[in-house]
Short mmCIF file of C-alpha atoms in Angstrom, two decimals:
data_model
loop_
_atom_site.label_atom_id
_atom_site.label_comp_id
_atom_site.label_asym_id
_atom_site.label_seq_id
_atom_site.Cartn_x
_atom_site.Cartn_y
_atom_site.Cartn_z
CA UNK Y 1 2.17 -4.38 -15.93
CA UNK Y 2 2.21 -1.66 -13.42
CA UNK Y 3 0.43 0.88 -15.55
CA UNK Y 4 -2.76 -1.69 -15.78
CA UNK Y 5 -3.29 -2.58 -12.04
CA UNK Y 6 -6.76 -2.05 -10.80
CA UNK Y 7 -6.10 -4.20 -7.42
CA UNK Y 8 -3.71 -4.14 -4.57
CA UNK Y 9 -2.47 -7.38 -5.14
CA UNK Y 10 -1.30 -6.96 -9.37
CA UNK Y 11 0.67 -4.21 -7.04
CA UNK Y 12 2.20 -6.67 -5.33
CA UNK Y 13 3.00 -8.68 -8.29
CA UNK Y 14 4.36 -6.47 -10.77
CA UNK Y 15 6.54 -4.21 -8.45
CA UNK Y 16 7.39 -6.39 -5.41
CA UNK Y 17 7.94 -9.61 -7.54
CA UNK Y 18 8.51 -8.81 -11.33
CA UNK Y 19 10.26 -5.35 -11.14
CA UNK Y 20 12.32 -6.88 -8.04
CA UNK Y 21 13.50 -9.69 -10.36
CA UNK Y 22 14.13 -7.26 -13.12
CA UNK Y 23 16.22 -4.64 -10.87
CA UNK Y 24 18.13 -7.70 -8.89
CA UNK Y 25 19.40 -9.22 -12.54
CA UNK Y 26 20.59 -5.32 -14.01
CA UNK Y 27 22.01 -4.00 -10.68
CA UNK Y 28 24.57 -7.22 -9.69
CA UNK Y 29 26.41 -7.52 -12.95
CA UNK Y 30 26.78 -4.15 -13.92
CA UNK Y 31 28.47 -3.58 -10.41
CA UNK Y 32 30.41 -6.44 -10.92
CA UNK Y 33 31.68 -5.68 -14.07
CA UNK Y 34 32.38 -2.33 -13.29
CA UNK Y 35 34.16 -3.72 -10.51
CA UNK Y 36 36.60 -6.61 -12.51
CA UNK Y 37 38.16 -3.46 -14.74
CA UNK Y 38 39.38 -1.46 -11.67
CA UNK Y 39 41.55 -1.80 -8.76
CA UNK Y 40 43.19 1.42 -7.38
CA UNK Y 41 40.03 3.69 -8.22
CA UNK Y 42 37.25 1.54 -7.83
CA UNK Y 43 35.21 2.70 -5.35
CA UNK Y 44 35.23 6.07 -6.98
CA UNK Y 45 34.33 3.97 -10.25
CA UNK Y 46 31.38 2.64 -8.67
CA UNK Y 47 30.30 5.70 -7.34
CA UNK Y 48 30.19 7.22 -10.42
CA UNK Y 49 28.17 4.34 -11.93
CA UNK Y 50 25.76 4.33 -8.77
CA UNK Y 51 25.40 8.32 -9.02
CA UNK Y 52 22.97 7.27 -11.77
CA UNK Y 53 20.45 5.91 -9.58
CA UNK Y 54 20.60 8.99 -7.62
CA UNK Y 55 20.36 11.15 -10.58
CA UNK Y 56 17.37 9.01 -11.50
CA UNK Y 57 16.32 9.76 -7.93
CA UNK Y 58 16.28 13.19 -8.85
CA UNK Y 59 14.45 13.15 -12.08
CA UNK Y 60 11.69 10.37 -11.77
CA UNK Y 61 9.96 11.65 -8.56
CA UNK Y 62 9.19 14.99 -10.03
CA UNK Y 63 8.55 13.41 -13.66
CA UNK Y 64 5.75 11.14 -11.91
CA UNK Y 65 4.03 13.19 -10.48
CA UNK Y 66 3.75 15.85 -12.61
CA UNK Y 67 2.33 13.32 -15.51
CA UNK Y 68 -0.08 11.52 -12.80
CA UNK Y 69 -1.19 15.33 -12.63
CA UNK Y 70 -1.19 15.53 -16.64
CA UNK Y 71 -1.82 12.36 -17.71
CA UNK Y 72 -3.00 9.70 -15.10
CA UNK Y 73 -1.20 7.01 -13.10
CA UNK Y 74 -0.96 4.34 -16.27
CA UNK Y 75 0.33 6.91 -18.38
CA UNK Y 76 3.06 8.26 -16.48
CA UNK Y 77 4.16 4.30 -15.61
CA UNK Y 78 4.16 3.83 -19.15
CA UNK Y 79 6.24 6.69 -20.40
CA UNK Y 80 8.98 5.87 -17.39
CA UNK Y 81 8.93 2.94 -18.94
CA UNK Y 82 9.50 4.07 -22.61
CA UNK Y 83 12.56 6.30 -20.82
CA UNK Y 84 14.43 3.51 -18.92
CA UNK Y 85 13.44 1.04 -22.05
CA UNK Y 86 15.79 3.38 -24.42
CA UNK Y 87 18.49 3.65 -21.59
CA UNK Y 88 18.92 0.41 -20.68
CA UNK Y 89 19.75 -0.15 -24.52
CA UNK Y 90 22.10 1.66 -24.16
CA UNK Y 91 23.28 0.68 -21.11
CA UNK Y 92 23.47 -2.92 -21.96
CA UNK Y 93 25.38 -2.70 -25.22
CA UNK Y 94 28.02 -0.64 -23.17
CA UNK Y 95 28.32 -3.39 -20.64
CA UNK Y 96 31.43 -5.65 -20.66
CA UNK Y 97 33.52 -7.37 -18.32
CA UNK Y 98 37.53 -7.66 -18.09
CA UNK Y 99 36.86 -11.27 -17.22
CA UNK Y 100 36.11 -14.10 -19.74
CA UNK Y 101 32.81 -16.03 -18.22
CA UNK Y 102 34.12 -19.24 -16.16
CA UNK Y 103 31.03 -21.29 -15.54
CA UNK Y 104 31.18 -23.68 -12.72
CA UNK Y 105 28.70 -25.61 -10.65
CA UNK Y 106 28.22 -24.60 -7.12
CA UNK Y 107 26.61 -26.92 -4.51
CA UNK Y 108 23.50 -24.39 -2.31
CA UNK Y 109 26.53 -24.96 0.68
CA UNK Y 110 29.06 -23.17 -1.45
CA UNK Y 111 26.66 -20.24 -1.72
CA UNK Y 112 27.34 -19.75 2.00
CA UNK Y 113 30.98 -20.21 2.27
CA UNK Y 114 32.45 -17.14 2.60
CA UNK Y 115 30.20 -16.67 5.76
CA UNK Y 116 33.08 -18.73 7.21
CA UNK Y 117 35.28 -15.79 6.99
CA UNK Y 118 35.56 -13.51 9.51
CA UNK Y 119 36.32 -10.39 8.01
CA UNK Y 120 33.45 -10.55 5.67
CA UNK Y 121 30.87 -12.25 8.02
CA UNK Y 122 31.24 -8.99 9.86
CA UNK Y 123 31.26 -6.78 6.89
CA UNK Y 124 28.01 -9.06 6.66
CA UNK Y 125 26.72 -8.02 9.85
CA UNK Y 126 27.37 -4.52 9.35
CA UNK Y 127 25.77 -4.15 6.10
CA UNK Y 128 22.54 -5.89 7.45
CA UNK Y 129 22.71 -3.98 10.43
CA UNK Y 130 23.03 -0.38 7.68
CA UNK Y 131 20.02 -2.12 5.58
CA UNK Y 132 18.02 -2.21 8.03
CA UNK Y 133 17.48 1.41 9.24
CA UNK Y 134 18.66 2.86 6.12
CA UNK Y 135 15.71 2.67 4.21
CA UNK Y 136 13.27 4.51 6.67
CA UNK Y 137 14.34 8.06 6.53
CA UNK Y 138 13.91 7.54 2.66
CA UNK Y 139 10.70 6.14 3.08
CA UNK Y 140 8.79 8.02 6.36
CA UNK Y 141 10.20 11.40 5.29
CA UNK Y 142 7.55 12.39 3.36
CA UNK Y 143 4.84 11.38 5.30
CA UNK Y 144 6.38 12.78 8.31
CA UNK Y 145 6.64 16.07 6.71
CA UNK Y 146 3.30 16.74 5.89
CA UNK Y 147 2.31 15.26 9.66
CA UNK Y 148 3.80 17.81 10.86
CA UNK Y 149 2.62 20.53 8.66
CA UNK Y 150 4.80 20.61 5.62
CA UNK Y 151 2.55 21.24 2.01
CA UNK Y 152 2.26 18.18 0.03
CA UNK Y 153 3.45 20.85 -2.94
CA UNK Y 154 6.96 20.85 -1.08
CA UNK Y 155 7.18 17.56 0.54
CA UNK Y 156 7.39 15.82 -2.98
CA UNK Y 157 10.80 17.61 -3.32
CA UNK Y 158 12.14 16.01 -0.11
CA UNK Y 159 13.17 12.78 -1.53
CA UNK Y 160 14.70 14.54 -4.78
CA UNK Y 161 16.55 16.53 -2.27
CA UNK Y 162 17.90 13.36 -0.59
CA UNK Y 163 18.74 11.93 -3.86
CA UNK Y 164 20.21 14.77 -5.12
CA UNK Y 165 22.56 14.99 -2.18
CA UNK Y 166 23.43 11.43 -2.15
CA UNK Y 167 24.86 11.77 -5.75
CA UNK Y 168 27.81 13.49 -4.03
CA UNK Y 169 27.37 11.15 -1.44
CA UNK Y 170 28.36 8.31 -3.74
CA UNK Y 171 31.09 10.26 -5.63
CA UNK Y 172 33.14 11.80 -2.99
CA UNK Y 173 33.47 9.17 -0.16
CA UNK Y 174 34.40 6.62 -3.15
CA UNK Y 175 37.11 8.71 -4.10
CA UNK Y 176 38.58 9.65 -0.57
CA UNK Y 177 37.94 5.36 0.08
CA UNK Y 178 40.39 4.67 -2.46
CA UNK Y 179 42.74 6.95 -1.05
CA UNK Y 180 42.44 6.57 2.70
CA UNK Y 181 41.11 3.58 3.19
CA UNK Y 182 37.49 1.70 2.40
CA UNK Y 183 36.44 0.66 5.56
CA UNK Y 184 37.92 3.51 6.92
CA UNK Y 185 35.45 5.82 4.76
CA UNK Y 186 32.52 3.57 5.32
CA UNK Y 187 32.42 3.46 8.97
CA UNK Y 188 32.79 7.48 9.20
CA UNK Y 189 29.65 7.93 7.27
CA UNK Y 190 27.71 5.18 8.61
CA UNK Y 191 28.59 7.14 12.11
CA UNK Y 192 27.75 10.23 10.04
CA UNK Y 193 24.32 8.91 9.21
CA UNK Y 194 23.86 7.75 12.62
CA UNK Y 195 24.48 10.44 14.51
CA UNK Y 196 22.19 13.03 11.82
CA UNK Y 197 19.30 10.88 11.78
CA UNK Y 198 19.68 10.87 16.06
CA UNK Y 199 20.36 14.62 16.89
CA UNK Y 200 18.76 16.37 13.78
CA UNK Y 201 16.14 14.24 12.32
CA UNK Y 202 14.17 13.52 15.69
CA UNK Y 203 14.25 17.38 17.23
CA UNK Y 204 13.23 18.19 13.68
CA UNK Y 205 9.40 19.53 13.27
CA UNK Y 206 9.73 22.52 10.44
CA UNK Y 207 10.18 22.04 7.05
CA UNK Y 208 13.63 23.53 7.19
CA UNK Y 209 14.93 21.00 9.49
CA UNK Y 210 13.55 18.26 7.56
CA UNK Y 211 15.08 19.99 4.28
CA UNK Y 212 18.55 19.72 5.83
CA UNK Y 213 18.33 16.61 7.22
CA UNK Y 214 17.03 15.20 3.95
CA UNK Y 215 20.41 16.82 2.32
CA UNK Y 216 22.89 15.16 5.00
CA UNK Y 217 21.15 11.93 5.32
CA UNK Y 218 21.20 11.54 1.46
CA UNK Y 219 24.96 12.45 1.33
CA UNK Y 220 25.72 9.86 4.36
CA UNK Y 221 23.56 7.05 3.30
CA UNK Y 222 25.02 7.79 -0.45
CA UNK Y 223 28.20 6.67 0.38
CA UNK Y 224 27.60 3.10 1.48
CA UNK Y 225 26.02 2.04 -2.21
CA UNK Y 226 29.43 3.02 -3.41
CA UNK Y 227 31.42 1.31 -0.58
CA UNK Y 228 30.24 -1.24 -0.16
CA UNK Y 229 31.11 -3.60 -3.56
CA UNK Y 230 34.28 -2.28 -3.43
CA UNK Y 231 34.79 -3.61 0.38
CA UNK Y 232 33.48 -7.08 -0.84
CA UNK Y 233 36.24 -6.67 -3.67
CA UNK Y 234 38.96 -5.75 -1.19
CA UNK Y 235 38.81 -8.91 0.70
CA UNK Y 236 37.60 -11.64 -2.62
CA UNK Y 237 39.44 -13.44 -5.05
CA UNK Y 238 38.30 -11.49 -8.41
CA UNK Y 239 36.90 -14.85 -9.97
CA UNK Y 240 34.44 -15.06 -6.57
CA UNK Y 241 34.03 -11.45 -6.77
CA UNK Y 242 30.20 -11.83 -7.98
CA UNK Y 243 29.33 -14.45 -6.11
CA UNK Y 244 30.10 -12.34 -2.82
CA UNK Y 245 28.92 -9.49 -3.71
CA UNK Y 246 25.74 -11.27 -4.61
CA UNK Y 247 25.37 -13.07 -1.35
CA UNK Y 248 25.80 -9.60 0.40
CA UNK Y 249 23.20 -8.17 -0.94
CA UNK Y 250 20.75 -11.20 -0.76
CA UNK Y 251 21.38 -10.95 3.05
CA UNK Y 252 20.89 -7.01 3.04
CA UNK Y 253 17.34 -7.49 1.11
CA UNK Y 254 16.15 -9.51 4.27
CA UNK Y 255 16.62 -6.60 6.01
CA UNK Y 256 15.38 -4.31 3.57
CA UNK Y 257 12.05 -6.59 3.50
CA UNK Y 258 11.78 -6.20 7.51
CA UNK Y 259 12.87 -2.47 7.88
CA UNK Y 260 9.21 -0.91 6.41
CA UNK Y 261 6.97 -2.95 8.34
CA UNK Y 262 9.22 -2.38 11.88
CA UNK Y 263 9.03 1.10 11.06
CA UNK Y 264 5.32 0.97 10.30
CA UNK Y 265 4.82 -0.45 13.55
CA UNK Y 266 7.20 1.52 15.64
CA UNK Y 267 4.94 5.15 14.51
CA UNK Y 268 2.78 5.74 17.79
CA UNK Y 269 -0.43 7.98 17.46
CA UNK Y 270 1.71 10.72 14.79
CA UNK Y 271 4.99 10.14 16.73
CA UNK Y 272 8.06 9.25 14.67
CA UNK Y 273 10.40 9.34 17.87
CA UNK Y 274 10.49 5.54 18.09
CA UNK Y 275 11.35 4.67 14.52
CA UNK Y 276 13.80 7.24 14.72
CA UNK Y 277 15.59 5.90 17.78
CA UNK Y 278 15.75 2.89 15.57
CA UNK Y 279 16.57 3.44 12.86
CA UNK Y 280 19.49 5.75 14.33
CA UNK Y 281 20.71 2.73 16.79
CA UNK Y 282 20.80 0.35 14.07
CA UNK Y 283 22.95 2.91 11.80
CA UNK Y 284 25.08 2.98 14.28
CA UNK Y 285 25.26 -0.66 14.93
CA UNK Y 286 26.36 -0.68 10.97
CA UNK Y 287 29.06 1.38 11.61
CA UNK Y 288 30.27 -0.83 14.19
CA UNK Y 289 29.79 -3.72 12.51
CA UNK Y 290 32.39 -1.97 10.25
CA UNK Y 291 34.45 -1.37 12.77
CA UNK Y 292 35.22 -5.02 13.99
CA UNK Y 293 35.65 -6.30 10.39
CA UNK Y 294 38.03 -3.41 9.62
CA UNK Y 295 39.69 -4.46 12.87
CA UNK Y 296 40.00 -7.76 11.58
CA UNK Y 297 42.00 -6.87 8.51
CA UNK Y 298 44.52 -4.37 10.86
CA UNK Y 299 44.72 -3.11 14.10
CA UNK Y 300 46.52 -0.30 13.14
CA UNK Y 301 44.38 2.98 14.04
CA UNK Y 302 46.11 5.04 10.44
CA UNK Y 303 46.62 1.64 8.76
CA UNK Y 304 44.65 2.28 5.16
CA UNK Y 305 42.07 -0.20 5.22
#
């Protein structure tokens, strides 16, 4: 559908609505079923499975826009298209869960229940909090960049960069959260992210700053995708385990949908400072979120949480 839009708005509809739908119905059960088949190891499990996306962060940027060069816009939707046709063939004949399906009927209140819960209304608040300012370094970068003198020739490798780094980004922290503690890992690099996007990201004007920033921000913000299901697991009954992690992320998307537009506005006459104050402050704000749900589980400040 994408490849044939002539008008803003068949944008609109075949990305923002139909692709959404699309992404929303692959990405929840493959994390939950990655999720059902391991215990002690899975964060590092779904960090490896979420390293894909960054991998495809890598490879699609640099793909599209050399066929857009080569071949026009519809042609280089259409032969992504072709690509992630054959792997998701793949990928869904590989796909099983440990976990016979249970269907049950749920009442729209029950959707809402575990809200009730302290420890994951704050993981809640946290993640929302992340969502929201996560996004805009991804997303401004570029633009940025070349604002402030970058080549358009270079700045297209920014966000492979990022991806590239957040590959690691999903691997590592997964692996230390199994062993030292979930929440433990996520709130360091949510402060990680915080504190890079503050005191490098804003001073930063040259394209080597921006380089390195793109590198460390992409390894910080990696490590939440990987977190993250895993946390939801840590504190769920396994059969509620997709029903969680689904509600988490259908609170995080109303932040997502907010974060562009705030950012948007926040850009004053070629001045990022503003968004970046932001979007730093509500990274942050994530990792404190964190914090007072990790709190919530133990007080203890070595306790593996």
């Amino acid at each position: 559908m994408t490849s044939l839009c002539k008008e803003y708005y068949q944008i609109i509809l075949a990305q923002g609505i139909c692709s959404a739908i699309g992404i929303s119905c692959l990405f929840s059960p493959s994390t939950n079923c990655v999720i059902t088949w391991f215990h002690k190891k899975r964060a590092f499990a779904i960090g490896i499975v979420a390293g894909g996306s960054s991998l495809g962060g890598v490879i699609f940027p640099i793909m599209v826009n050399h066929l857009v060069r080569e071949v026009g816009f519809g042609w280089a939707i259409r032969i992504s298209a072709f690509l992630i046709l054959s792997m998701l063939i793949f990928g869904n004949l590989a796909l099983a869960s440990r976990l016979p399906p249970s269907p049950k009927a749920l009442s729209f209140v029950q959707y809402f229940a575990p809200l009730k819960e302290r420890t994951y209304l704050l993981t809640t608040v946290g993640s929302f909090l992340f969502y929201l300012g996560m996004f805009l370094p991804i997303n401004y970068i570029q633009y940025q960049a070349v604002t402030y003198g970058m080549s358009e020739s270079l700045a297209e490798y920014l966000i492979p960069i990022l991806n590239a780094a957040s590959l690691f980004g999903r691997i590592l922290p997964g692996w230390i959260g199994d062993k030292v503690g979930r929440y433990n890992t996520q709130i360091v690099t949510c402060l990680f992210s915080g504190i890079i996007v503050l005191a490098l990201w804003i001073p930063a004007k040259g394209s080597a700053p921006l380089i390195v920033f793109a590198a460390l921000y992409g390894f910080g913000s990696g490590a939440f995708v990987s977190l993250l299901p895993a946390m939801i697991a840590q504190i769920s009954d396994v059969r509620e385990i997709g029903l969680r992690v689904g509600m988490e992320f259908a609170t995080m998307s109303v932040a997502a949908l907010v974060s562009n537009p705030i950012g948007g506005a926040l850009i004053d006459h070629g001045s990022f400072r503003d968004l970046q104050i932001f979007c730093g402050v509500v990274l942050l704000g994530g990792s404190v979120g964190f914090g007072m749900a990790r709190l919530s589980l133990d007080r203890g400040v070595f306790a593996k949480v």
